[in-house]
JSON list of C-alpha atoms and ligand atoms in Angstrom, two decimals:
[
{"chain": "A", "resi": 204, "resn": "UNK", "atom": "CA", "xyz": [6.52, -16.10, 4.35]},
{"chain": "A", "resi": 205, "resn": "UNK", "atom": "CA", "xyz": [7.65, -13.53, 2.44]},
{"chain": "A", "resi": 206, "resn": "UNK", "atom": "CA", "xyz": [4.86, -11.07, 0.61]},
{"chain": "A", "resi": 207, "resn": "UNK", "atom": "CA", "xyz": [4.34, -8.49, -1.83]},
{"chain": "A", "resi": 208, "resn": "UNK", "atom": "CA", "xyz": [0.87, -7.16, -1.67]},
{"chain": "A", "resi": 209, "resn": "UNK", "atom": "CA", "xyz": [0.05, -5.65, -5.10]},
{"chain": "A", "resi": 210, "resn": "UNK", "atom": "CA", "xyz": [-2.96, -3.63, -5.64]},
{"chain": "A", "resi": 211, "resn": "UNK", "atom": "CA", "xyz": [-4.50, -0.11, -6.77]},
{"chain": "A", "resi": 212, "resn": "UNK", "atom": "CA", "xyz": [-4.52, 2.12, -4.16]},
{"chain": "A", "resi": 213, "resn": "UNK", "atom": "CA", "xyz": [-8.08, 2.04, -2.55]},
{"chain": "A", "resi": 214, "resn": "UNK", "atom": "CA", "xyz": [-7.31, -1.60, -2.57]},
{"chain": "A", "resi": 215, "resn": "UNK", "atom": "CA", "xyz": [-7.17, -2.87, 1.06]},
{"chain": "A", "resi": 216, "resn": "UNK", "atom": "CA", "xyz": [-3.61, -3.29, 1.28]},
{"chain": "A", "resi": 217, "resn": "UNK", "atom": "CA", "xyz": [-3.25, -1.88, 4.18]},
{"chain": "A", "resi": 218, "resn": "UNK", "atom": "CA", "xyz": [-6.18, -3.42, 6.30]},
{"chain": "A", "resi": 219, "resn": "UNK", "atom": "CA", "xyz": [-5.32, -6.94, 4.61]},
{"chain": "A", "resi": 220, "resn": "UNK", "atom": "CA", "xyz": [-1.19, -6.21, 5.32]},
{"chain": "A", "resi": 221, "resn": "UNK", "atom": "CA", "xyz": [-2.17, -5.65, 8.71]},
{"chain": "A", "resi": 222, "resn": "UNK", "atom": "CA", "xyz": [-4.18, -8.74, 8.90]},
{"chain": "A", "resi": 223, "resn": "UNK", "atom": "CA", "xyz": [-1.98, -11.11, 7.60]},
{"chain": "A", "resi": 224, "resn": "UNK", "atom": "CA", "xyz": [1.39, -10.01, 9.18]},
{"chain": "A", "resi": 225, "resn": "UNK", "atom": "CA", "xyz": [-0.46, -10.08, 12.84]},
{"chain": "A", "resi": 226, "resn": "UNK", "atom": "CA", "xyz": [-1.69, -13.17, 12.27]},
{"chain": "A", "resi": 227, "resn": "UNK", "atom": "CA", "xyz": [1.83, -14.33, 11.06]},
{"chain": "A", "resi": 228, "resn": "UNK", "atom": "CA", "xyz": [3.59, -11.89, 14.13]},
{"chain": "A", "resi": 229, "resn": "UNK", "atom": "CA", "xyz": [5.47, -10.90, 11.07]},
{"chain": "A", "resi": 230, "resn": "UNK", "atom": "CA", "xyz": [6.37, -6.70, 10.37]},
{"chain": "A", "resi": 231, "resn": "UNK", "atom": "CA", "xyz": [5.04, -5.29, 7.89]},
{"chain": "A", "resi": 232, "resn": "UNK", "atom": "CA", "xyz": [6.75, -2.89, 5.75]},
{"chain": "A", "resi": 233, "resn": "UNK", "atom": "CA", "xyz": [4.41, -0.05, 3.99]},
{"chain": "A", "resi": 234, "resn": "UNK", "atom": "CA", "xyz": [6.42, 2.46, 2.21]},
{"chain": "A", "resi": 235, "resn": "UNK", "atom": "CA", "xyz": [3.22, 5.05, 2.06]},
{"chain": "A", "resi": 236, "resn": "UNK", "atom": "CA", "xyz": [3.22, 5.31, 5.96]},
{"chain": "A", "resi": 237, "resn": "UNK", "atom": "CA", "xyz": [7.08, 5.09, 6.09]},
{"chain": "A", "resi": 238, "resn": "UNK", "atom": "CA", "xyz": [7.28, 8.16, 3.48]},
{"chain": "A", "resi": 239, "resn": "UNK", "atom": "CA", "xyz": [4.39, 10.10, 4.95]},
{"chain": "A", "resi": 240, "resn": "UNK", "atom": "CA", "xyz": [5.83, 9.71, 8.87]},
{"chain": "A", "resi": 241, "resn": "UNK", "atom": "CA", "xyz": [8.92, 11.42, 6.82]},
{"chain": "A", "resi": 242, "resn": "UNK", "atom": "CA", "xyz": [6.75, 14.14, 5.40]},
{"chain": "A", "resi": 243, "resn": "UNK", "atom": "CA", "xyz": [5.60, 14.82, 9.16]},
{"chain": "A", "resi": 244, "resn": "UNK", "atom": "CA", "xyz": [9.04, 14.89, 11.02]},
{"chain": "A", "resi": 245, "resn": "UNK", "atom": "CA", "xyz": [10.11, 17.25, 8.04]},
{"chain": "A", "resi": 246, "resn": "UNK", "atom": "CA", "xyz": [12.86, 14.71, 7.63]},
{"chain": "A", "resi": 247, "resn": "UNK", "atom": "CA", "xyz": [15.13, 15.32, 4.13]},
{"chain": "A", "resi": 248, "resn": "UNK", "atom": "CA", "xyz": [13.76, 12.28, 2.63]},
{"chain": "A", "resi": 249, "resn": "UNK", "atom": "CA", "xyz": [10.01, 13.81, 3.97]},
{"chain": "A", "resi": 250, "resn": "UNK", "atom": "CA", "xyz": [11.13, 17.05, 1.80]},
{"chain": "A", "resi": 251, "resn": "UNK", "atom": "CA", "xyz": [11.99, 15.20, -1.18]},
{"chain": "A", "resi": 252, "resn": "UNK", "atom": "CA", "xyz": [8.80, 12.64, -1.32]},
{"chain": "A", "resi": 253, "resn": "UNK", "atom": "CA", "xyz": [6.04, 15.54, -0.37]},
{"chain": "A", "resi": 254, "resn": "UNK", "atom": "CA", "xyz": [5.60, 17.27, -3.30]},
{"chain": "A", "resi": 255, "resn": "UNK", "atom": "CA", "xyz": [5.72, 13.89, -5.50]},
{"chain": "A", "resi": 256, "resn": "UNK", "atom": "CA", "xyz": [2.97, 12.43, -2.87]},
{"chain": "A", "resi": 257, "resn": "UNK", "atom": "CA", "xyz": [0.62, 15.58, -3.11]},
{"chain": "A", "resi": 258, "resn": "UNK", "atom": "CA", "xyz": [0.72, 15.34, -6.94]},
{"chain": "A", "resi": 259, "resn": "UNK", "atom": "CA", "xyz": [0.00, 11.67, -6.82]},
{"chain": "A", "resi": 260, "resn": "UNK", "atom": "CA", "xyz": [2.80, 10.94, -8.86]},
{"chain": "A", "resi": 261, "resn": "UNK", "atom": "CA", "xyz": [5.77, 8.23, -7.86]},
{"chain": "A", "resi": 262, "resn": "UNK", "atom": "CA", "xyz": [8.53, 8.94, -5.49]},
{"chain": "A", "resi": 263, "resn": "UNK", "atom": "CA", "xyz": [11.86, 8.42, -7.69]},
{"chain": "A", "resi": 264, "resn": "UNK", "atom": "CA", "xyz": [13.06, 5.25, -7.44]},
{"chain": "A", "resi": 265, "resn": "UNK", "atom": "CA", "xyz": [16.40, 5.82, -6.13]},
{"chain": "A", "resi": 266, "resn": "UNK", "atom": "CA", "xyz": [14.61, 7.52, -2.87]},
{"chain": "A", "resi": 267, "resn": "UNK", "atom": "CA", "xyz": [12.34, 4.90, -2.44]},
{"chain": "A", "resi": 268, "resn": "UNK", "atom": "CA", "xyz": [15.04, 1.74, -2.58]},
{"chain": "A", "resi": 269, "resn": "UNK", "atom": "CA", "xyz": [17.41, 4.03, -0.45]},
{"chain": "A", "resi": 270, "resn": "UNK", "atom": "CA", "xyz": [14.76, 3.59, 2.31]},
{"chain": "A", "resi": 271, "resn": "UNK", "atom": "CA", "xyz": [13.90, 0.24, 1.67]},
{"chain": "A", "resi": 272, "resn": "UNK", "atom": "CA", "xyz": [17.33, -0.96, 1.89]},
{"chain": "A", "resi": 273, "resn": "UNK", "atom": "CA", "xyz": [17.57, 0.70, 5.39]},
{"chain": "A", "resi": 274, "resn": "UNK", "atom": "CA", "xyz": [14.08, -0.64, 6.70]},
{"chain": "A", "resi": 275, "resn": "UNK", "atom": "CA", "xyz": [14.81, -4.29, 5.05]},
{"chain": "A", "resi": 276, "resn": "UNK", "atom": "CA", "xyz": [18.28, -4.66, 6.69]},
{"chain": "A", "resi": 277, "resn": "UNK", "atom": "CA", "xyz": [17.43, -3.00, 9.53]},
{"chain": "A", "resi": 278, "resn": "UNK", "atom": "CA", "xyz": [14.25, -4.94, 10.48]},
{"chain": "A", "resi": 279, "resn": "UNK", "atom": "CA", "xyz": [15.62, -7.39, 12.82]},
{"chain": "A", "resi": 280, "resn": "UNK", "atom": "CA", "xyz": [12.28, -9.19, 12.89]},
{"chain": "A", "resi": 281, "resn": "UNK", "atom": "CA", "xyz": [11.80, -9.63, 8.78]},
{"chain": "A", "resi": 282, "resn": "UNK", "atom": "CA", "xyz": [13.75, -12.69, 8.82]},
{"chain": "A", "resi": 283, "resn": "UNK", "atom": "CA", "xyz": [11.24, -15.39, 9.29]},
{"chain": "A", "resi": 284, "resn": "UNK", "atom": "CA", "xyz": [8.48, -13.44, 7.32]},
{"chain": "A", "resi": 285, "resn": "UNK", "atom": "CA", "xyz": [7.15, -9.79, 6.09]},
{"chain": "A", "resi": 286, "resn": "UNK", "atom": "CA", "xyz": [4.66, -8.17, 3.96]},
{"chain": "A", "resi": 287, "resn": "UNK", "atom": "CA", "xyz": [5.72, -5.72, 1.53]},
{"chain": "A", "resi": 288, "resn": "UNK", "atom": "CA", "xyz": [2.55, -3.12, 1.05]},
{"chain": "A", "resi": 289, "resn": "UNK", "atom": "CA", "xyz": [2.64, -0.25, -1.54]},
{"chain": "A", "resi": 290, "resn": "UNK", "atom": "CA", "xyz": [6.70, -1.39, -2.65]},
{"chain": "A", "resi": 291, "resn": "UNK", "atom": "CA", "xyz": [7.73, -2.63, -5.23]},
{"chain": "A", "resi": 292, "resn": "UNK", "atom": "CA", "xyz": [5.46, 0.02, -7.50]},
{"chain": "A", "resi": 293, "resn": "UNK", "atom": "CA", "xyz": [7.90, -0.11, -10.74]},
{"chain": "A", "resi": 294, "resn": "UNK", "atom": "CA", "xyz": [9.14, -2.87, -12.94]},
{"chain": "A", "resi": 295, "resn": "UNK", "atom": "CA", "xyz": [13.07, -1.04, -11.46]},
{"chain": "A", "resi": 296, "resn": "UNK", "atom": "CA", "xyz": [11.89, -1.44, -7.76]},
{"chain": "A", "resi": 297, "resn": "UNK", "atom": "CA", "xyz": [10.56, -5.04, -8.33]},
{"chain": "A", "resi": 298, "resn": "UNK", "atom": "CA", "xyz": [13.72, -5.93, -10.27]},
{"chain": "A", "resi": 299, "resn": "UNK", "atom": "CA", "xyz": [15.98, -4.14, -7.55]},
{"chain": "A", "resi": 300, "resn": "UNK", "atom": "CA", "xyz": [14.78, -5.83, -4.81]},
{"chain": "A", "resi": 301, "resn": "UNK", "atom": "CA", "xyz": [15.83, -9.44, -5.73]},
{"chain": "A", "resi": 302, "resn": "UNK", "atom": "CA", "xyz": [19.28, -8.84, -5.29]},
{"chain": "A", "resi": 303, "resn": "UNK", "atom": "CA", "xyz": [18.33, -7.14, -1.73]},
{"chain": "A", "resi": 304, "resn": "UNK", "atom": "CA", "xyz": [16.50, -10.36, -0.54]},
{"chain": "A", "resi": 305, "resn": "UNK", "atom": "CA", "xyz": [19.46, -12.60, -2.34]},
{"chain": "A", "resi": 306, "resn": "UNK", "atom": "CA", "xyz": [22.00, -10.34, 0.07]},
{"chain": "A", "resi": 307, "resn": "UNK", "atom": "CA", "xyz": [19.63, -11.14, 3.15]},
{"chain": "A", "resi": 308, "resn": "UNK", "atom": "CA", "xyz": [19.00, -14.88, 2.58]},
{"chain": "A", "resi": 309, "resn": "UNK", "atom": "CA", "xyz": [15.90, -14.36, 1.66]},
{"chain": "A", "resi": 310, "resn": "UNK", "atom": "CA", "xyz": [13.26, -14.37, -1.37]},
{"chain": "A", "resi": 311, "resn": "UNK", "atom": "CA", "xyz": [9.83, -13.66, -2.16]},
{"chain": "A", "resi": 312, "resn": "UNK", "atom": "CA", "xyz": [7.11, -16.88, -1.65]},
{"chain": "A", "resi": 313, "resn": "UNK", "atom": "CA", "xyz": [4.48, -15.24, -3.06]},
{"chain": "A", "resi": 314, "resn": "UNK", "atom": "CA", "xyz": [2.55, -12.13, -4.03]},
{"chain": "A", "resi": 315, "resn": "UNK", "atom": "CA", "xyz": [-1.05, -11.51, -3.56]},
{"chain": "A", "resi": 316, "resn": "UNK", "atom": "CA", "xyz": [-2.98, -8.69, -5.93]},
{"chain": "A", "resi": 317, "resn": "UNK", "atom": "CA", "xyz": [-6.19, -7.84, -4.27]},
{"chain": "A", "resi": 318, "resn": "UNK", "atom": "CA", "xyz": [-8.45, -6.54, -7.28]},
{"chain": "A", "resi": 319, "resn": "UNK", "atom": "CA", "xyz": [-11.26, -3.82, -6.97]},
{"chain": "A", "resi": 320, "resn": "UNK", "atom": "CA", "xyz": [-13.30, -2.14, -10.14]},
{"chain": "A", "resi": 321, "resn": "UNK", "atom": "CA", "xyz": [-12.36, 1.40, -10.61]},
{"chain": "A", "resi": 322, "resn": "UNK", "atom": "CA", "xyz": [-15.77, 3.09, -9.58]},
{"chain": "A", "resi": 323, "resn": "UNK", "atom": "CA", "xyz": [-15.40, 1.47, -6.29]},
{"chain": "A", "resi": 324, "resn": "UNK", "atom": "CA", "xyz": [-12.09, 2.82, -5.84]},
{"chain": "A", "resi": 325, "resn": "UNK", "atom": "CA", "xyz": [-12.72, 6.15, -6.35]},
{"chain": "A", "resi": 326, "resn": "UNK", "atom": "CA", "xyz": [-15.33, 6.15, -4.01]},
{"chain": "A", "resi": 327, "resn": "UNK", "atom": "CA", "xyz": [-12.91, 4.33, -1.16]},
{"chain": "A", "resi": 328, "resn": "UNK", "atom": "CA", "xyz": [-10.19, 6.95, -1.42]},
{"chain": "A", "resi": 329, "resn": "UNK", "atom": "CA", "xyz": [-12.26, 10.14, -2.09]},
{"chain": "A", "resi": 330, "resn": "UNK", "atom": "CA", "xyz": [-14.86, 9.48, 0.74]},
{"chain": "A", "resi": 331, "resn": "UNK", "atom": "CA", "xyz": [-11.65, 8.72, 2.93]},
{"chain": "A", "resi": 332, "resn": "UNK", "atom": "CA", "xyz": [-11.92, 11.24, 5.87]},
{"chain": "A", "resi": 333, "resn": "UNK", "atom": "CA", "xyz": [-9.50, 11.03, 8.65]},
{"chain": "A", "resi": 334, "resn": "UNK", "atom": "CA", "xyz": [-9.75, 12.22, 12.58]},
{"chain": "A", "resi": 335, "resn": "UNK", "atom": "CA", "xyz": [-7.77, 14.62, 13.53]},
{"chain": "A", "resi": 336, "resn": "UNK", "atom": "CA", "xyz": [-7.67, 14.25, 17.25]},
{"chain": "A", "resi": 337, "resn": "UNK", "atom": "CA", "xyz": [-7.71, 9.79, 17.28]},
{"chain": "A", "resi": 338, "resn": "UNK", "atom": "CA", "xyz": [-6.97, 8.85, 13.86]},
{"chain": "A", "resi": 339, "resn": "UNK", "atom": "CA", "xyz": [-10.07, 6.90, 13.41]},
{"chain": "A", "resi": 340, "resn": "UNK", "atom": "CA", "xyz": [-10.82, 6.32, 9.72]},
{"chain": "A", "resi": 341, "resn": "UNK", "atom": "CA", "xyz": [-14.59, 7.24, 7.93]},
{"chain": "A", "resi": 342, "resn": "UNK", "atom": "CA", "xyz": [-15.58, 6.62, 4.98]},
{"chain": "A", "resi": 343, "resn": "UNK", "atom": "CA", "xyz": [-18.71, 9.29, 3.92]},
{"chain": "A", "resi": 344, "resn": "UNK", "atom": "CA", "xyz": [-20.05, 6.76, 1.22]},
{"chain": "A", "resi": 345, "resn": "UNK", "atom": "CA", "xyz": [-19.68, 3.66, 3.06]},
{"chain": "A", "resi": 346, "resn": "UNK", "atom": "CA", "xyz": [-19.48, 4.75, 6.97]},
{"chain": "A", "resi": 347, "resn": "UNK", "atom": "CA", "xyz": [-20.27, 8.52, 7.35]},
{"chain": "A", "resi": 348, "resn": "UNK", "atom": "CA", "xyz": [-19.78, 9.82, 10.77]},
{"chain": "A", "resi": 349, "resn": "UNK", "atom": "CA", "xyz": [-23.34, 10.95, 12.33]},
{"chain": "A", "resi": 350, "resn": "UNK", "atom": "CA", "xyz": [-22.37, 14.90, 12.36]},
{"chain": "A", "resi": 351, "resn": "UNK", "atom": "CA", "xyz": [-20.43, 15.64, 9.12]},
{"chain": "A", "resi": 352, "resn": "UNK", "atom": "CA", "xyz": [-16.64, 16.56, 9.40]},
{"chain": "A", "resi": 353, "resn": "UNK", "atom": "CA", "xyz": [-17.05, 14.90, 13.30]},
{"chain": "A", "resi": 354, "resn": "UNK", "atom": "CA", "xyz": [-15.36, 12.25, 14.65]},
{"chain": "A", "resi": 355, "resn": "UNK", "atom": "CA", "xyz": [-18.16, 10.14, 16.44]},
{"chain": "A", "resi": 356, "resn": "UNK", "atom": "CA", "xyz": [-15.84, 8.72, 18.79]},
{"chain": "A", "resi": 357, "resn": "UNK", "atom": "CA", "xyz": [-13.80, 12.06, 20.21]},
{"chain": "A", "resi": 358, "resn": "UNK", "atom": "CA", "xyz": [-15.47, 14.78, 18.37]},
{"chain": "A", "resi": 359, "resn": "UNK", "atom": "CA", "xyz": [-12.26, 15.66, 16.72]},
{"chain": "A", "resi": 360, "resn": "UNK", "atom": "CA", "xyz": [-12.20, 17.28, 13.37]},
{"chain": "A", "resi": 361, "resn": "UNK", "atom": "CA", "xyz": [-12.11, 14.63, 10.10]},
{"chain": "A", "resi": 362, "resn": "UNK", "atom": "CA", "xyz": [-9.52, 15.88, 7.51]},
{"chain": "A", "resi": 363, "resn": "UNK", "atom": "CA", "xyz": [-8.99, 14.39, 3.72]},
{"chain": "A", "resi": 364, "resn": "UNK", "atom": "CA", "xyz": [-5.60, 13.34, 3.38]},
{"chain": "A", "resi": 365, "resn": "UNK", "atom": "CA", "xyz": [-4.22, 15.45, 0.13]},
{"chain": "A", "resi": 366, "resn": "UNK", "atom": "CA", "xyz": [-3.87, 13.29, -2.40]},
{"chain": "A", "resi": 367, "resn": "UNK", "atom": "CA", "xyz": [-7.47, 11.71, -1.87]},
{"chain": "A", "resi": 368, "resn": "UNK", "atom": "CA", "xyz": [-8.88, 14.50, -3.47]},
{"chain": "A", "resi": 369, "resn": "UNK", "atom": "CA", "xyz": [-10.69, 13.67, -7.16]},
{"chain": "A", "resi": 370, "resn": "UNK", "atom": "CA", "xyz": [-7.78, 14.81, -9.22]},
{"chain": "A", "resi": 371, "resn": "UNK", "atom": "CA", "xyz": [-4.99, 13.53, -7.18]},
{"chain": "A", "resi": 372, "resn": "UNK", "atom": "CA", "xyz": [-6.66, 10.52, -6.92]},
{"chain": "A", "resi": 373, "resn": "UNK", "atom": "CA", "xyz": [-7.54, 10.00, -11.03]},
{"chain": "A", "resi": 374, "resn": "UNK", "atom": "CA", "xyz": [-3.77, 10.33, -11.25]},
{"chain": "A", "resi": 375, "resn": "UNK", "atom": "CA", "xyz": [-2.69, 7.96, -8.43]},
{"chain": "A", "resi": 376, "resn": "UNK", "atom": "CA", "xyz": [-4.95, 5.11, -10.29]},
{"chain": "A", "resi": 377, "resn": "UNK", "atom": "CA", "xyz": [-3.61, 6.40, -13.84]},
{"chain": "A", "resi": 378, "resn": "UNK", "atom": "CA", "xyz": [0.14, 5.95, -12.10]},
{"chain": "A", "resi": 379, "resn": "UNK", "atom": "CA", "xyz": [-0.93, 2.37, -10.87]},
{"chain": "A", "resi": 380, "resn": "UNK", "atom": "CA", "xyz": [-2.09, 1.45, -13.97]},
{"chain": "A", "resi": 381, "resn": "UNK", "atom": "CA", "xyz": [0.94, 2.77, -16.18]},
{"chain": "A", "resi": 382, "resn": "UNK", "atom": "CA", "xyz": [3.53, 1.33, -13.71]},
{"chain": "A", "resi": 383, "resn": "UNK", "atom": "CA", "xyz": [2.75, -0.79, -11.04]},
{"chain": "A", "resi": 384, "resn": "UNK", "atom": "CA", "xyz": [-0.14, -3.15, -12.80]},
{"chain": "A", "resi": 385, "resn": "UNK", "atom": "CA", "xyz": [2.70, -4.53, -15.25]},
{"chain": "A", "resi": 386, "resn": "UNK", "atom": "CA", "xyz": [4.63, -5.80, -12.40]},
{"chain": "A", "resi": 387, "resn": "UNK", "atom": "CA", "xyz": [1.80, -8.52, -11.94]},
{"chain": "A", "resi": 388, "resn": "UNK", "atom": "CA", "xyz": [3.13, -10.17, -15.78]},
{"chain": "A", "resi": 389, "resn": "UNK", "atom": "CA", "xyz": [6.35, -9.74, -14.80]},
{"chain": "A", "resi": 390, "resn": "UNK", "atom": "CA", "xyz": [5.98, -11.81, -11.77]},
{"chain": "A", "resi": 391, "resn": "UNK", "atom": "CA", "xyz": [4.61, -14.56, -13.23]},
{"chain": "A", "resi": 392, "resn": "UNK", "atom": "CA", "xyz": [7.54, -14.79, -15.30]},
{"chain": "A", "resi": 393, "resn": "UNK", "atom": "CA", "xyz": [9.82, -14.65, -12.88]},
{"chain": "A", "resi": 394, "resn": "UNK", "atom": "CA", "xyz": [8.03, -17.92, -12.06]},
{"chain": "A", "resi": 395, "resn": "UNK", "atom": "CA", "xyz": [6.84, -16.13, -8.28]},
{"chain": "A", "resi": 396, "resn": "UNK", "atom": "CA", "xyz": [3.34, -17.65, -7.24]},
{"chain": "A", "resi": 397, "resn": "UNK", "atom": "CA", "xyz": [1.03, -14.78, -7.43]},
{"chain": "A", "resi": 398, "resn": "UNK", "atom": "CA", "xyz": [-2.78, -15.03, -6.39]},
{"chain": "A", "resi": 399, "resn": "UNK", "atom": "CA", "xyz": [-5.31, -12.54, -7.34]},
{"chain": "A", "resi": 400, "resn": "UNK", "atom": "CA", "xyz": [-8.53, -12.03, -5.01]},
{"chain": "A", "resi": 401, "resn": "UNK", "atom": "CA", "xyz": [-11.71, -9.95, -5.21]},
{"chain": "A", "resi": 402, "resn": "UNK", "atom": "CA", "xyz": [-11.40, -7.32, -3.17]},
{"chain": "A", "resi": 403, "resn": "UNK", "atom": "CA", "xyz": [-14.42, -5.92, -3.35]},
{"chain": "A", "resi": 404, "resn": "UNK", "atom": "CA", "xyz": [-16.13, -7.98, -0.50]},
{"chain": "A", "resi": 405, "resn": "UNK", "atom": "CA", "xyz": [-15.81, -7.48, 2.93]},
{"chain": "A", "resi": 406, "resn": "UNK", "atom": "CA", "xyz": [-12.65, -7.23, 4.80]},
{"chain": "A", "resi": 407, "resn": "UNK", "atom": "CA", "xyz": [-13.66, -10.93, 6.37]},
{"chain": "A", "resi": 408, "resn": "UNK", "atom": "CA", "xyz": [-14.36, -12.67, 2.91]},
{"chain": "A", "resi": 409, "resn": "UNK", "atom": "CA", "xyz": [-11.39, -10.81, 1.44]},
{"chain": "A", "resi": 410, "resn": "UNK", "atom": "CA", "xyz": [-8.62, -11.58, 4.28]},
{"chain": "A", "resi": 411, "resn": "UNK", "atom": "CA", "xyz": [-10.35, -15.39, 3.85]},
{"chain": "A", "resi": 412, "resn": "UNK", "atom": "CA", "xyz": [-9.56, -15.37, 0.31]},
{"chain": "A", "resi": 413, "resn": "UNK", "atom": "CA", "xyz": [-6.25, -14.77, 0.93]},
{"chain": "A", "resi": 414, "resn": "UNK", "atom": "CA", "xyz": [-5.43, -17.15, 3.29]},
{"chain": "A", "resi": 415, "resn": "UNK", "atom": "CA", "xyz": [-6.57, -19.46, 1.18]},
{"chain": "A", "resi": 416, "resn": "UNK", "atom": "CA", "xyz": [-5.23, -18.80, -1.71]},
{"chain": "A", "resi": 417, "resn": "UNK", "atom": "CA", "xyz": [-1.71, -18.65, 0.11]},
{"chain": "A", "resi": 418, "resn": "UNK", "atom": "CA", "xyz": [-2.10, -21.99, 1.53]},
{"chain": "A", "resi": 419, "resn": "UNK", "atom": "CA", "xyz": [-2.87, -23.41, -1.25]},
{"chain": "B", "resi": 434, "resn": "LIG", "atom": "P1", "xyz": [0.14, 4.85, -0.55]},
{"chain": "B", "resi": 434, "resn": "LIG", "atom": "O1", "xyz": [-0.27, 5.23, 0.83]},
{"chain": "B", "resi": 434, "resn": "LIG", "atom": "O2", "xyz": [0.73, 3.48, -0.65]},
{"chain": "B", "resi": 434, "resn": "LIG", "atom": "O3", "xyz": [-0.94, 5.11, -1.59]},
{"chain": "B", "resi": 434, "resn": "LIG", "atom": "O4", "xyz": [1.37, 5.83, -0.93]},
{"chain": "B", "resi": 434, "resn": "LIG", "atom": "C1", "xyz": [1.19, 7.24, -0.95]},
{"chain": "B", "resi": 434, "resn": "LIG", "atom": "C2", "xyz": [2.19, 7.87, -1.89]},
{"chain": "B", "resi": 434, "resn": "LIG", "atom": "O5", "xyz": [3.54, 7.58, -1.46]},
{"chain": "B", "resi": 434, "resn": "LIG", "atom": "C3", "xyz": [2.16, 7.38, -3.34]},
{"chain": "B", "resi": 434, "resn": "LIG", "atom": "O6", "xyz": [1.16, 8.03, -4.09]},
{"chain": "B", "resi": 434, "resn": "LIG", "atom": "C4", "xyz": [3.56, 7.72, -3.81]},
{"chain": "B", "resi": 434, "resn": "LIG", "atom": "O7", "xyz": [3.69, 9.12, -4.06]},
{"chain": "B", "resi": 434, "resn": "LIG", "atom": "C5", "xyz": [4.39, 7.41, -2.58]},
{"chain": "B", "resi": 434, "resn": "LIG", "atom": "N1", "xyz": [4.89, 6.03, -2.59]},
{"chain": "B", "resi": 434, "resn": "LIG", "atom": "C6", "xyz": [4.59, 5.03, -1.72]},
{"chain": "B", "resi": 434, "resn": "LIG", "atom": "N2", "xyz": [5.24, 3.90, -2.02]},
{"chain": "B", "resi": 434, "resn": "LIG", "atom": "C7", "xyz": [5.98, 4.18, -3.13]},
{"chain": "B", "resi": 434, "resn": "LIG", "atom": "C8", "xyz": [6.86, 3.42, -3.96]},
{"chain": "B", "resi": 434, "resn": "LIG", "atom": "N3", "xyz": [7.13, 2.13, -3.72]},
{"chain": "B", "resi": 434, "resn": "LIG", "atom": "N4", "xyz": [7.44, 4.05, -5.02]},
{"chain": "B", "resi": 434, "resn": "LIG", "atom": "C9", "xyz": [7.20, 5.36, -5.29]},
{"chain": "B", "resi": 434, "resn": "LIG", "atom": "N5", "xyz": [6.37, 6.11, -4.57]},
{"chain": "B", "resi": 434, "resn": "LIG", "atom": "C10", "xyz": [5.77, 5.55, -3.50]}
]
């Protein structure tokens, strides 16, 4: 199977990506991580995506399907299956990447928008602290650590990622909105199967809906 996983970010996408492509043994390929493991290594394409990422705004196209084409045809494993998290986010990205899968063999089956009210996502994203020292992932609205700014586990310090802070984050929804939302019309017309769940229920009920909804 072959999926795009559209939704805001603050979504799930990542937590339901990496549910569905283990259960699948499938990769999954989530342009966020890919762009911010570039940011880290101080790679040129990590120089050119940073200050777009801290501002919440969109990584130019052209960067993003540069490094898509790379991962995709370089991803020995995507051929019986992958899930596509956080690409395509523009109607040019989602219309650029048929011809990719057509030169690969392959094309989407289906894409699956996991829906969450706005309130809720502002909360998920910034509440969003992250350990320093394991990487284990807090929440201080939904899952506070015990001792604030602790990790409970390691006692490492718990960092906000940049662009989970209130502004950045008003943007990043705005940007979804203005650009990425649309691409949910435009697959239908492209005649693509595309299921909408609730995402705000727990991971279980969500990552159930899915399935589901992909099966059927
Ligand atoms: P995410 O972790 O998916 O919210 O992505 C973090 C940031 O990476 C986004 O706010 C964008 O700046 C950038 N980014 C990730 N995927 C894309 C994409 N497909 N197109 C443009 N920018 C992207």
């Amino acid at each position: 199977m072959r999926l795009v996983l559209l939704g805001a970010p603050g979504a799930g996408k990542g937590t339901q990506g990496a549910l569905i492509a283990e259960r699948r043994g499938f990769p999954r390929i989530v342009t966020g991580e890919l762009l911010r493991a570039a940011v880290r290594e101080g790679t040129e394409l990590g120089r050119q995506a940073a200050r777009y990422m801290d501002a919440g705004e969109l990584v130019p196209d052209d960067v993003i399907l540069g490094l898509i084409r790379e991962v995709l045809t370089g991803e020995s494993d995507a051929d019986e299956g992958f899930v596509l998290d956080g690409f395509p986010r523009t109607l040019a990205q989602a219309k650029a990447l048929h011809p990719l899968l057509r030169g690969l063999d392959h094309e989407l089956d289906a894409v699956a928008v996991i829906d969450v009210p706005e309130d809720v996502l502002i909360k998920r994203l910034t509440g969003r602290r992250t350990c320093s020292r394991c990487g284990k992932i807090y929440n201080i609205y939904f899952d506070p650590p015990a001792v604030l700014d602790e990790c409970d586990v390691c006692g490492g310090e718990l960092t906000q990622r940049k662009d989970d802070d209130p502004a950045t984050v008003r943007r990043r929804l705005e940007v979804y909105r203005e650009q990425t939302e649309p691409l949910i019309e435009y697959y239908r017309t492209t005649g693509t199967p595309v299921v909408t769940v609730d995402g705000n229920r727990s991971i279980a009920s969500v990552e159930d809906s899915i399935e589901r909804a992909l099966a059927s």
